[in-house]
Short mmCIF file of C-alpha atoms in Angstrom, two decimals:
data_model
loop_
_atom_site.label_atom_id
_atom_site.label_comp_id
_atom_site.label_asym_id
_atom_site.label_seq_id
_atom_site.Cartn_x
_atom_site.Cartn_y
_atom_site.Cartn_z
CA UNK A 1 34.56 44.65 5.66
CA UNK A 2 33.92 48.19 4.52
CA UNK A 3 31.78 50.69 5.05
CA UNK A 4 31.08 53.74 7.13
CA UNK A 5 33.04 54.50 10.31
CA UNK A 6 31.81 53.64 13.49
CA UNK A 7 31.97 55.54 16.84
CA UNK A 8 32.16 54.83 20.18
CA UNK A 9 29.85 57.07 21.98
CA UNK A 10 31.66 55.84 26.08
CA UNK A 11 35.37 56.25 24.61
CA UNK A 12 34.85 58.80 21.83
CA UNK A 13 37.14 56.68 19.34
CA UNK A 14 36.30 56.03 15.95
CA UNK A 15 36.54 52.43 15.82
CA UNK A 16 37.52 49.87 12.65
CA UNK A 17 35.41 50.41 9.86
CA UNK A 18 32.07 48.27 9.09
CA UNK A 19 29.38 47.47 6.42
CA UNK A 20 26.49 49.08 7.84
CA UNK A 21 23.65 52.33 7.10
CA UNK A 22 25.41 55.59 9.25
CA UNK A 23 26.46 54.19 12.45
CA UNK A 24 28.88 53.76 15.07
CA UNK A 25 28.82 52.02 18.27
CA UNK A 26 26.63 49.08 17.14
CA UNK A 27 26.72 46.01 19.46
CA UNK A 28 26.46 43.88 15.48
CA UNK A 29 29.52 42.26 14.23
CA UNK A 30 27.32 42.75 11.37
CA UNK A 31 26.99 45.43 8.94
CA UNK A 32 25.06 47.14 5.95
CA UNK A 33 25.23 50.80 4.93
CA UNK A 34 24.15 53.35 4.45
CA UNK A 35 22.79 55.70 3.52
CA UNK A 36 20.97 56.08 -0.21
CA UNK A 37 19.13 55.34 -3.12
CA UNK A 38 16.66 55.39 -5.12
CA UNK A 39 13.95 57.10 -6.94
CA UNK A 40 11.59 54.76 -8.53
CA UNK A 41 13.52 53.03 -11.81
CA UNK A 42 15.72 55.59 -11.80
CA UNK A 43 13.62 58.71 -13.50
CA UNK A 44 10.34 58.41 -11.98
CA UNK A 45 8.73 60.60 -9.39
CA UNK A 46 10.32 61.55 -6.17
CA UNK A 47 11.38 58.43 -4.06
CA UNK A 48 14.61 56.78 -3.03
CA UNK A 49 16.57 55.81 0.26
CA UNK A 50 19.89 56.65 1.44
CA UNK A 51 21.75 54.16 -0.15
CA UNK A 52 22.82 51.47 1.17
CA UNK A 53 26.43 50.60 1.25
CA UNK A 54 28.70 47.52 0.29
CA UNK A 55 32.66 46.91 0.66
CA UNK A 56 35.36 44.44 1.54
CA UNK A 57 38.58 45.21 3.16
CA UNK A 58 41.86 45.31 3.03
CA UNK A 59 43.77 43.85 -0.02
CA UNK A 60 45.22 46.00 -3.22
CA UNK A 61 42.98 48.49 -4.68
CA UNK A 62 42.76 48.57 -8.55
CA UNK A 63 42.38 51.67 -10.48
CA UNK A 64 39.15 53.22 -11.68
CA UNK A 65 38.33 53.68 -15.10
CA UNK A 66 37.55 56.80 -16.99
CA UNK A 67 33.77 57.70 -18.11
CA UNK A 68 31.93 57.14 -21.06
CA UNK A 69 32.62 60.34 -22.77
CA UNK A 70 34.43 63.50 -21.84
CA UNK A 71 36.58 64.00 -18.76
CA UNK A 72 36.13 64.51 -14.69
CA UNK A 73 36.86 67.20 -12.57
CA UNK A 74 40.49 68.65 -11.99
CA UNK A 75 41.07 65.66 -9.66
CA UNK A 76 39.55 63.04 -12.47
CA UNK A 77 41.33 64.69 -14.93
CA UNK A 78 43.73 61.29 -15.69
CA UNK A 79 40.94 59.40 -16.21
CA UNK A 80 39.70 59.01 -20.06
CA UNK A 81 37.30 58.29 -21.55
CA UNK A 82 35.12 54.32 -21.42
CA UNK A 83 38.35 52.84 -23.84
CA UNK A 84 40.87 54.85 -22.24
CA UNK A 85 43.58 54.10 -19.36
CA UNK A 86 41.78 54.41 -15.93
CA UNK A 87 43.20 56.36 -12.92
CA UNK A 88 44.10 53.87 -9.64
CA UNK A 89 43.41 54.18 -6.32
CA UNK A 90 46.50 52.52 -5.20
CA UNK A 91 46.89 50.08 -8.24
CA UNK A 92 49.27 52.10 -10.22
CA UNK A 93 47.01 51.74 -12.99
CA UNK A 94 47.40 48.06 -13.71
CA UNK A 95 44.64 45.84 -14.78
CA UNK A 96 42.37 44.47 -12.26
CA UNK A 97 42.63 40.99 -11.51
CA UNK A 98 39.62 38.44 -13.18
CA UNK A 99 36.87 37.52 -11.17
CA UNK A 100 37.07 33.99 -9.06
CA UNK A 101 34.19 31.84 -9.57
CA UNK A 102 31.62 31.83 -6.81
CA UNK A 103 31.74 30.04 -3.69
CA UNK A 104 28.92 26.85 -3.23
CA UNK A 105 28.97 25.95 0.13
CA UNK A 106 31.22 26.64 2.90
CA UNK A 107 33.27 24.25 2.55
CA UNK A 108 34.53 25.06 -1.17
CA UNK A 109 37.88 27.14 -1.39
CA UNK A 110 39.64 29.10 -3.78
CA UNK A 111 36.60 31.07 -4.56
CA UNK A 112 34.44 34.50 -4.25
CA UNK A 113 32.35 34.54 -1.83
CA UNK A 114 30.03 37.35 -0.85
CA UNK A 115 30.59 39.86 1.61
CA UNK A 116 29.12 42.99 1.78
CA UNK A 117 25.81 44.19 -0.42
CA UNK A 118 24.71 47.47 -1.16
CA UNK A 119 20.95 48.47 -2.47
CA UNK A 120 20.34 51.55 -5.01
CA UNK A 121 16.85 52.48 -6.26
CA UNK A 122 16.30 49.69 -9.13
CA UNK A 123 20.24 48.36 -8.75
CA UNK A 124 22.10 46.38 -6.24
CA UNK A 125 26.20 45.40 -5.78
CA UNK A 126 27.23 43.13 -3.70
CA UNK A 127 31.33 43.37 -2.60
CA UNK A 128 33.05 39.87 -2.65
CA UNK A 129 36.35 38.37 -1.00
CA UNK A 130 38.28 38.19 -4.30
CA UNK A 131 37.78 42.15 -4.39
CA UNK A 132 35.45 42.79 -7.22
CA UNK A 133 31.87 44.78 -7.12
CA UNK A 134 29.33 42.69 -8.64
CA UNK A 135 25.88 44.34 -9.89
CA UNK A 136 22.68 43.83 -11.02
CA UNK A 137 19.54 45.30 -11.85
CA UNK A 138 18.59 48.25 -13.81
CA UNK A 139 21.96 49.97 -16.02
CA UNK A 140 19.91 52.40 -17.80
CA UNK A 141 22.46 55.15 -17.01
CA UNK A 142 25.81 52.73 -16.51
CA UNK A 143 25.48 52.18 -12.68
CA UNK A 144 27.29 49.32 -13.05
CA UNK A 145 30.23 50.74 -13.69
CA UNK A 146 31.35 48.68 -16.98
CA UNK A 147 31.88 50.34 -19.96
CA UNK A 148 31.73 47.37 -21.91
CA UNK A 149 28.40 45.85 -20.27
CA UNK A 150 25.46 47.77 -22.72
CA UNK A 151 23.49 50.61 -21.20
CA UNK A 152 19.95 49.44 -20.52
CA UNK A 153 20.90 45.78 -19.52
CA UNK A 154 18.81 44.82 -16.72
CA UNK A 155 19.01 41.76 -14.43
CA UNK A 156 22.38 39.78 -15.28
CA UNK A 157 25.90 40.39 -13.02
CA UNK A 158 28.23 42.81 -14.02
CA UNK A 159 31.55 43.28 -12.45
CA UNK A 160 32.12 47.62 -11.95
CA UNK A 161 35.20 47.47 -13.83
CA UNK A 162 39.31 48.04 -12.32
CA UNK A 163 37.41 49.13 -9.00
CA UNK A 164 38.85 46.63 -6.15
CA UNK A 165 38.33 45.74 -2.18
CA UNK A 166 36.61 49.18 -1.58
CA UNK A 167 36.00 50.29 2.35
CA UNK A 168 32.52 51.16 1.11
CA UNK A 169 30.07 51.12 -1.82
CA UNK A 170 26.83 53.47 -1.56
CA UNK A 171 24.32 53.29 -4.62
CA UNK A 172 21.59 56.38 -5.83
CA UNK A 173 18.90 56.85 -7.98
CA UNK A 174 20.89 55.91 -11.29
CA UNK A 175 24.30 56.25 -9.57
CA UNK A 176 26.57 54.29 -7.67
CA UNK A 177 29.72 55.74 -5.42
CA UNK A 178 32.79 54.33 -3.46
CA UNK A 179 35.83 54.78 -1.12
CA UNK A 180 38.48 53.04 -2.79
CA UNK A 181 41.23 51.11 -0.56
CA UNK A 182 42.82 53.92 -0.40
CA UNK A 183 40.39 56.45 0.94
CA UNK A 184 39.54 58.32 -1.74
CA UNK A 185 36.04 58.93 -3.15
CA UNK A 186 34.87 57.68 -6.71
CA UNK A 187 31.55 57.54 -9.12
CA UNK A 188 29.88 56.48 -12.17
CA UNK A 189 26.82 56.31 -13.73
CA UNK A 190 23.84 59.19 -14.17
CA UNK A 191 24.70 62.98 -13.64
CA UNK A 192 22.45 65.34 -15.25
CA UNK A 193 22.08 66.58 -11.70
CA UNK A 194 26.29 66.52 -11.06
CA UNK A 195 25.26 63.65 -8.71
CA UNK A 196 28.80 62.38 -9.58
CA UNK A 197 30.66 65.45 -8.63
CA UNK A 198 32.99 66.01 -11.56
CA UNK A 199 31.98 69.10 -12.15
CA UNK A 200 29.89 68.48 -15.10
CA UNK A 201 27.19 66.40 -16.27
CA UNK A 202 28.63 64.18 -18.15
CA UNK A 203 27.99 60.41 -17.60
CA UNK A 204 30.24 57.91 -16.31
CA UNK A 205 30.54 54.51 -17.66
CA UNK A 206 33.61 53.74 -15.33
CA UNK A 207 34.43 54.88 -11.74
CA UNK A 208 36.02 58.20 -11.89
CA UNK A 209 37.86 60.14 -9.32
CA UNK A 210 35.38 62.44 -7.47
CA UNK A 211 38.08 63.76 -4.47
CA UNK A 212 41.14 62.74 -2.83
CA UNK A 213 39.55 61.64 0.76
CA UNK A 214 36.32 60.96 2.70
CA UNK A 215 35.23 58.68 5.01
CA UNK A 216 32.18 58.22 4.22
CA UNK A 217 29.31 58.77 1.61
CA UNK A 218 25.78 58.58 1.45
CA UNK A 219 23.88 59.73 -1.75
CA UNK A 220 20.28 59.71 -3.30
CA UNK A 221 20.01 62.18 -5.73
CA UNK A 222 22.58 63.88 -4.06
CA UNK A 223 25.85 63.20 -2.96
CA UNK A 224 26.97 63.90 0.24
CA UNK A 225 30.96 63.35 1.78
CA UNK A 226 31.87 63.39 5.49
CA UNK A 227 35.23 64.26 6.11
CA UNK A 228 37.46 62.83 9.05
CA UNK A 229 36.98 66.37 10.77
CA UNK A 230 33.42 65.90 10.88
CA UNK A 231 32.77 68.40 7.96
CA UNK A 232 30.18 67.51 5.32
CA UNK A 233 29.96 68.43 1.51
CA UNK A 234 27.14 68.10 -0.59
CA UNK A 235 26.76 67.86 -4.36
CA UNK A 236 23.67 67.11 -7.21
CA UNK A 237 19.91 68.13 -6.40
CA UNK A 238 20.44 70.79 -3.79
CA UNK A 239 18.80 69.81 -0.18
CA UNK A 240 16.87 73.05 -0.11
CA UNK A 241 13.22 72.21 0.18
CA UNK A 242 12.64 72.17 -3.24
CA UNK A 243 9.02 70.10 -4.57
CA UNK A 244 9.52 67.35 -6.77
CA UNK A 245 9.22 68.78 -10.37
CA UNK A 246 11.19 65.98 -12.29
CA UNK A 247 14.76 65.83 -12.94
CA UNK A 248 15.14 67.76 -15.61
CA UNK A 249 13.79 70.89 -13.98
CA UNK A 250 15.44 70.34 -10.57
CA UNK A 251 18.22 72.70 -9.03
CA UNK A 252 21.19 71.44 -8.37
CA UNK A 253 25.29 71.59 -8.37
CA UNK A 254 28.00 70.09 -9.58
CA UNK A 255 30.23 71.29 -7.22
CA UNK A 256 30.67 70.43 -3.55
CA UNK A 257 28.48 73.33 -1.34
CA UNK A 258 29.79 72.88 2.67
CA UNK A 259 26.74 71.92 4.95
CA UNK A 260 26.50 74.59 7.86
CA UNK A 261 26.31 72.09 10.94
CA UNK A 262 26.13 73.14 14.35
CA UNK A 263 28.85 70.54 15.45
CA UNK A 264 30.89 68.01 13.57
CA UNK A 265 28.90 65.03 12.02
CA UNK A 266 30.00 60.95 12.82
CA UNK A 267 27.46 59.47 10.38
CA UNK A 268 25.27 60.66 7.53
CA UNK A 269 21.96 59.29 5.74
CA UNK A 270 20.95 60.87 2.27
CA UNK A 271 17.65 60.84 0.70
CA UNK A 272 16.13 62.33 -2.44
CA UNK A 273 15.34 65.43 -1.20
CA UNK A 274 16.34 65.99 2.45
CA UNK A 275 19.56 64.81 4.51
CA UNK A 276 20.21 63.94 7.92
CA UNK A 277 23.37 63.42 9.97
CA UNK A 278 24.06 62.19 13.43
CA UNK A 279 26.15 65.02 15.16
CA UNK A 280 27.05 65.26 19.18
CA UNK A 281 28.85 62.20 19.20
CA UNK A 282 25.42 60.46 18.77
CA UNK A 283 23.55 62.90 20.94
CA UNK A 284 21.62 65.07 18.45
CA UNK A 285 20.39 64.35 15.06
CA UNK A 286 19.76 67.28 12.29
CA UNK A 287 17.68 67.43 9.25
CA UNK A 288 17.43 69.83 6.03
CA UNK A 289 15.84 69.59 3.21
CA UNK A 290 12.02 69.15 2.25
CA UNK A 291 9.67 68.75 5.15
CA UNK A 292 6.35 67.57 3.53
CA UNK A 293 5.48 64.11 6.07
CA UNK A 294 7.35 65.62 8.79
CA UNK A 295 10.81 64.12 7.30
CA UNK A 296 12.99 66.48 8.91
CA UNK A 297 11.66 64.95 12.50
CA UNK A 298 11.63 68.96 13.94
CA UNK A 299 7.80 68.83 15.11
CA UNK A 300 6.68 70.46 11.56
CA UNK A 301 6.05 69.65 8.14
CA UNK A 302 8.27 72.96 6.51
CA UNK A 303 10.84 73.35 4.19
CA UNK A 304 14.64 73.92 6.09
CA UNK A 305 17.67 74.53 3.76
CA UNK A 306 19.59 74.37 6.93
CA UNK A 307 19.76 71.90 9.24
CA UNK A 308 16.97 71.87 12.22
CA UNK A 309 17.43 69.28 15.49
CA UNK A 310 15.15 66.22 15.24
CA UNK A 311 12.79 66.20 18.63
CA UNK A 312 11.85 63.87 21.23
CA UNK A 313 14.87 61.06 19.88
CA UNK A 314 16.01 58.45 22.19
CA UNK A 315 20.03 58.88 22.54
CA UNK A 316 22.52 57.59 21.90
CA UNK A 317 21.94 57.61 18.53
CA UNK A 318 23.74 54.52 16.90
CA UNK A 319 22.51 54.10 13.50
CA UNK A 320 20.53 56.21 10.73
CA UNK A 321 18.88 55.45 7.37
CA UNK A 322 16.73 58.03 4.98
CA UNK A 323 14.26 57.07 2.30
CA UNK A 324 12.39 59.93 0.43
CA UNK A 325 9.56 60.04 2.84
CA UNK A 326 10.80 58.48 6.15
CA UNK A 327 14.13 57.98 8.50
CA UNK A 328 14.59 55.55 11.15
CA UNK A 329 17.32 55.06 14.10
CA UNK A 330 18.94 52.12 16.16
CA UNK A 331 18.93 54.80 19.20
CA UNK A 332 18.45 54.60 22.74
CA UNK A 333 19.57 52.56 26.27
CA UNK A 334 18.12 49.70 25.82
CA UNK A 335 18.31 50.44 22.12
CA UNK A 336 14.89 50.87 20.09
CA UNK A 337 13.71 51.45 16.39
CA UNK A 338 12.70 54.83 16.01
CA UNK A 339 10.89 56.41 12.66
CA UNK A 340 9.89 59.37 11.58
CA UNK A 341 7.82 60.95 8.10
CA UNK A 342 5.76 58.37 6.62
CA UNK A 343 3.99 55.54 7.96
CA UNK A 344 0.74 52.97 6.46
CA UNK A 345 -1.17 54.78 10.50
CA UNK A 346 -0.05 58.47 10.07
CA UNK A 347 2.76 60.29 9.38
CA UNK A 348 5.07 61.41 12.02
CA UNK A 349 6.92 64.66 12.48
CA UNK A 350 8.66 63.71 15.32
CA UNK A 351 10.81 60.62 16.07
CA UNK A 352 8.27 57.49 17.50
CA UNK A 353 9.14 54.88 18.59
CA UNK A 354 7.94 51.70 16.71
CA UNK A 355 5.04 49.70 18.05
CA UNK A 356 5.32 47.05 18.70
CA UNK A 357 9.31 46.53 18.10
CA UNK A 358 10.83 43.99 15.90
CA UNK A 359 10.81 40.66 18.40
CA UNK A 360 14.49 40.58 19.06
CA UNK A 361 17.96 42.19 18.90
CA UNK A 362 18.13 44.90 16.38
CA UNK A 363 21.53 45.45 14.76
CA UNK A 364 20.31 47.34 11.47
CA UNK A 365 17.16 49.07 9.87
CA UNK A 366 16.71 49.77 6.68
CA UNK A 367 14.27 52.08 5.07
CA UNK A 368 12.92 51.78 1.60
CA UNK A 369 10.34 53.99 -0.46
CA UNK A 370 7.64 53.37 2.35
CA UNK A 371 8.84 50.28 3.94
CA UNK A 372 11.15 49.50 6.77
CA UNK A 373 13.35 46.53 7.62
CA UNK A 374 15.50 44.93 10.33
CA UNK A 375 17.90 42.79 10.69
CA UNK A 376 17.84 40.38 13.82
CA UNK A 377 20.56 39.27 15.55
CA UNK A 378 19.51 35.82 15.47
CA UNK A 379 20.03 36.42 11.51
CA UNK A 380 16.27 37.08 11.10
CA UNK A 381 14.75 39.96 9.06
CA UNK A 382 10.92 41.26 10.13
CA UNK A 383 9.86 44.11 7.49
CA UNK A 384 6.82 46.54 7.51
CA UNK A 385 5.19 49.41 5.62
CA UNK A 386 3.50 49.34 2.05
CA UNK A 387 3.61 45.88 0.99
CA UNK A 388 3.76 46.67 -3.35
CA UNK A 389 5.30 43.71 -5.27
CA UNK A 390 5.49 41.71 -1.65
CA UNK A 391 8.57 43.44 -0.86
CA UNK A 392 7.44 42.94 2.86
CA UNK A 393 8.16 39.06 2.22
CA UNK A 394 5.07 38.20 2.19
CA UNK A 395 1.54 38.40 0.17
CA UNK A 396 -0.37 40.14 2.95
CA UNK A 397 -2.04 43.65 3.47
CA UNK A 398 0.34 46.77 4.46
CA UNK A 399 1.26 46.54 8.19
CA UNK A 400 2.84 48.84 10.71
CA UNK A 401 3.81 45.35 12.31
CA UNK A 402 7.16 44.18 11.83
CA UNK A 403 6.54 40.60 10.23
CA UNK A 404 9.27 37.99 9.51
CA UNK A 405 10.69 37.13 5.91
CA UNK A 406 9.84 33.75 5.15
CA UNK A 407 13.09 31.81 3.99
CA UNK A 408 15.82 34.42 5.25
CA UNK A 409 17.03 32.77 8.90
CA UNK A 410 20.46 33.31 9.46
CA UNK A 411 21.05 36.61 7.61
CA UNK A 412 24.39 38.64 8.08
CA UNK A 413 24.22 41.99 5.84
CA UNK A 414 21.01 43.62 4.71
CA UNK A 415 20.33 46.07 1.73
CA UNK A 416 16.86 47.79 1.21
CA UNK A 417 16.16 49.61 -2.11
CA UNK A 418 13.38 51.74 -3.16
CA UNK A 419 11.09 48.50 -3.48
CA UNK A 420 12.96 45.58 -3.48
CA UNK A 421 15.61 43.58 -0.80
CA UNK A 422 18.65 41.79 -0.49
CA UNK A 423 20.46 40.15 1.95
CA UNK A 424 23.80 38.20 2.59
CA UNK A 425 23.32 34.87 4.59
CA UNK A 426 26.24 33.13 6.42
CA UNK A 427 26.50 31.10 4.08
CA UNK A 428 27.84 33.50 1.65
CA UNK A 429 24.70 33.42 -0.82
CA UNK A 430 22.62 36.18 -1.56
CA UNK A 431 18.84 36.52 -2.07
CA UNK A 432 16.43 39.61 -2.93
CA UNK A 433 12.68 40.10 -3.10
CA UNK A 434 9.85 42.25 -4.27
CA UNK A 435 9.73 44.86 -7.20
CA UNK A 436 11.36 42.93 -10.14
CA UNK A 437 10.40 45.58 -12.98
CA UNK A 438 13.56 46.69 -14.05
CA UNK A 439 15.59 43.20 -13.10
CA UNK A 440 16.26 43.59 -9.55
CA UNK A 441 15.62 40.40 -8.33
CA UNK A 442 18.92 39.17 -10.69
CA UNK A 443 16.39 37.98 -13.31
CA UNK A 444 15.72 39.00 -16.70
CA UNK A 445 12.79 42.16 -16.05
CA UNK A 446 9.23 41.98 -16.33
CA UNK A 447 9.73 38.37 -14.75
CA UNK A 448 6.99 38.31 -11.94
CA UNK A 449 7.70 40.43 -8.29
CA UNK A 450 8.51 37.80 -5.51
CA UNK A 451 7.51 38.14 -1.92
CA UNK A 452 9.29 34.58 -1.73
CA UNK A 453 13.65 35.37 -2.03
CA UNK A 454 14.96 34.78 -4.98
CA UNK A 455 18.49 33.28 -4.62
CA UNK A 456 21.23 35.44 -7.11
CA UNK A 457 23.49 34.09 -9.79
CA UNK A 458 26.44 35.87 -8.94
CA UNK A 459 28.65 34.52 -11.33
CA UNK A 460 29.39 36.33 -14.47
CA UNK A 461 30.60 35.42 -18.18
CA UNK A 462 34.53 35.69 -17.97
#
């Protein structure tokens, strides 16, 4: 499985990778990601969550294409353009191998099953056992990664093309990112904010090479890279405080500015306008970035372009997920959901904890635009917050109550997006509800919203 690192807060080691939001030390053999994505459809106003992140391990790694026009940054600069060769990440170039057809059942063999999944702002990916990414959703800027799947083709699967058995897969607002199998960091899709970090803004129809290592990323409408010595970069819309004034009049960089942390960072969670990473070997949390609904979890609702502690948290911290108006931790002994920012009774500016809790084991939480979910250990899922397009799973009034998902019972990987849901079950299928507008529920858009999951054709046209 890929995904962020995890680390043991009693030993101090960084343990074997998993799916899962910024963590470490979970008790889950279960996982999801991380941090980032979304702002509504991709160009709306502000809004997003740390994407989420997807990825399979081990296996060869097949080499990322070039972008759609123009060429990358100094390290992308093998990769050409959408009908060009494609730089590798340990394939040596070579095609990637073809898609298996989907598993049906667990019994059937010789197939793809599904793995990991990974939740953007109006796109989703889901990593499978043969290697390949599979999307869906919204492509309006070529998140899927395919140069020759159209811009603007929403709902049907897409394979990201040469891309193969990544460690992790993180999605933004019209972005997606990955560490390929062999460490290194690549992008595609939307950069007019140099959310890609290439160095420009040109847009990617193919992964391209963004830098040589990182171990993990988390990205919104910025991009943001922890290195293995705890060391974080940040790239696109600048985490300064800045309002919301549209895209096109943002600030931003296409080049990697160092975060100034007070100690070395073990997990990270990215929204669309402020940042947070776990530091202190899961004993502190800090937060920069805008402050309006008390997002930064400091006691105030201002503006920090440097990082501020988060008050009154429950340690150890274990896991970490950002939306553009809200965070929430796994944290504590015995562990609890905490939130902070926005919430349907109040917004918070410090961490509280939720009441009541979700009824049983938590082993991830997810936070969307302004909804929350959880993923049970029994397999479970309970969801709360603003209930547009039933994205809570069901056709009921907003809640501050964690409420189960009808239909999803034995649930293994979760993936919230800006205002829609996926999940993987055991059995290897995958199903998503709420917002369907731009084809996130894997059907063609402007079908109907669900509260009810949708179950997604995964296959695709070979």
């Amino acid at each position: 499985m890929m995904s962020t690192r995890r680390y043991s807060v009693a030993t101090g080691l960084v343990l074997a990778p998993m799916l899962a939001v910024a963590c470490f030390d979970t008790p889950a053999p279960l996982g999801h990601r991380l941090a980032e994505a979304p702002g509504a459809g991709g160009t709306g106003a502000e809004g997003g969550s740390s994407s989420s992140s997807a990825g399979s391990g081990g296996g060869s790694a097949g080499g990322g294409g070039g972008g759609a026009s123009g060429t990358g940054m100094g390290a992308a600069a093998g990769a050409a353009g959408a009908s060009g060769s494609g730089a590798s990440d340990g394939g040596g170039g070579m095609p990637a191998s073809a898609p298996q057809r989907v598993c049906v059942g667990l019994s059937d063999t010789a197939c793809a099953r599904a793995e990991n999944i990974a939740a953007g702002s109006s796109h989703t990916c889901v990593s499978m056992s043969d290697g390949t990414v599979r999307c869906w959703g919204n492509n309006d800027s070529h998140q899927f990664g395919n140069p020759d799947t159209p811009q603007g083709v929403f709902g049907s699967t897409t394979v990201v093309a040469q891309l193969r058995f990544p460690r992790s897969v993180v999605l933004g607002v019209v972005h997606s990112c990955a560490i390929g199998a062999s460490g290194a960091a690549w992008c595609w899709g939307g950069n007019a904010q140099g959310q890609l970090g290439t160095g420009d803004r040109v847009f990617y129809s193919a992964p391209v090479l963004v830098r040589d290592a990182a171990i993990e990323l988390s990205t919104s409408g910025a991009t943001c890279a922890l290195s293995a010595d705890g060391t974080v970069d940040c790239w696109g819309i600048l985490l300064n405080g800045q309002a919301w004034n549209g895209d096109e009049y943002a600030a931003f960089s296409t080049q990697p500015t160092p975060v100034q942390l007070p100690s070395p960072a073990v997990a990270l969670a990215v929204a669309s306008r402020h940042a947070c990473a776990i530091i202190d070997e899961g004993n502190n949390v800090v937060c920069w970035g805008r402050g309006v609904d008390g997002r930064l979890g400091n006691g105030a609702f201002d503006n920090s372009g440097v990082p501020v502690s988060v008050t009154a948290i429950e340690t150890p911290v274990r896991r970490i997920d950002a939306s553009a108006e809200q965070t929430c931790v796994i944290a504590g002994t015995p562990a609890v959901v905490q939130c902070w920012g926005f919430s349907v009774g109040g917004n918070r500016s410090v961490p509280t904890t939720l009441d009541p809790q979700p009824d049983g084991e938590v082993v991830d939480v997810q936070v969307g635009w302004r909804h929350a979910c959880a993923l049970l250990k029994s397999g479970r899922v309970q969801c709360w917050g603003r209930n547009g397009a039933g994205v809570l799973g069901h056709e009921g009034p907003d809640t501050s109550v964690p409420s189960d998902v009808a239909g999803v019972s034995d649930a293994v990987e979760l993936a919230v997006g800006y205002n829609h849901n996926c999940v993987v079950n055991k059995d290897a299928s995958v199903m998503c509800w709420g917002d369907n507008y731009l084809g996130q529920l894997g059907v063609p858009m402007l079908v109907n919203d669900s509260s009810v999951p949708v179950t997604i054709n995964l296959e695709v046209a070979q």
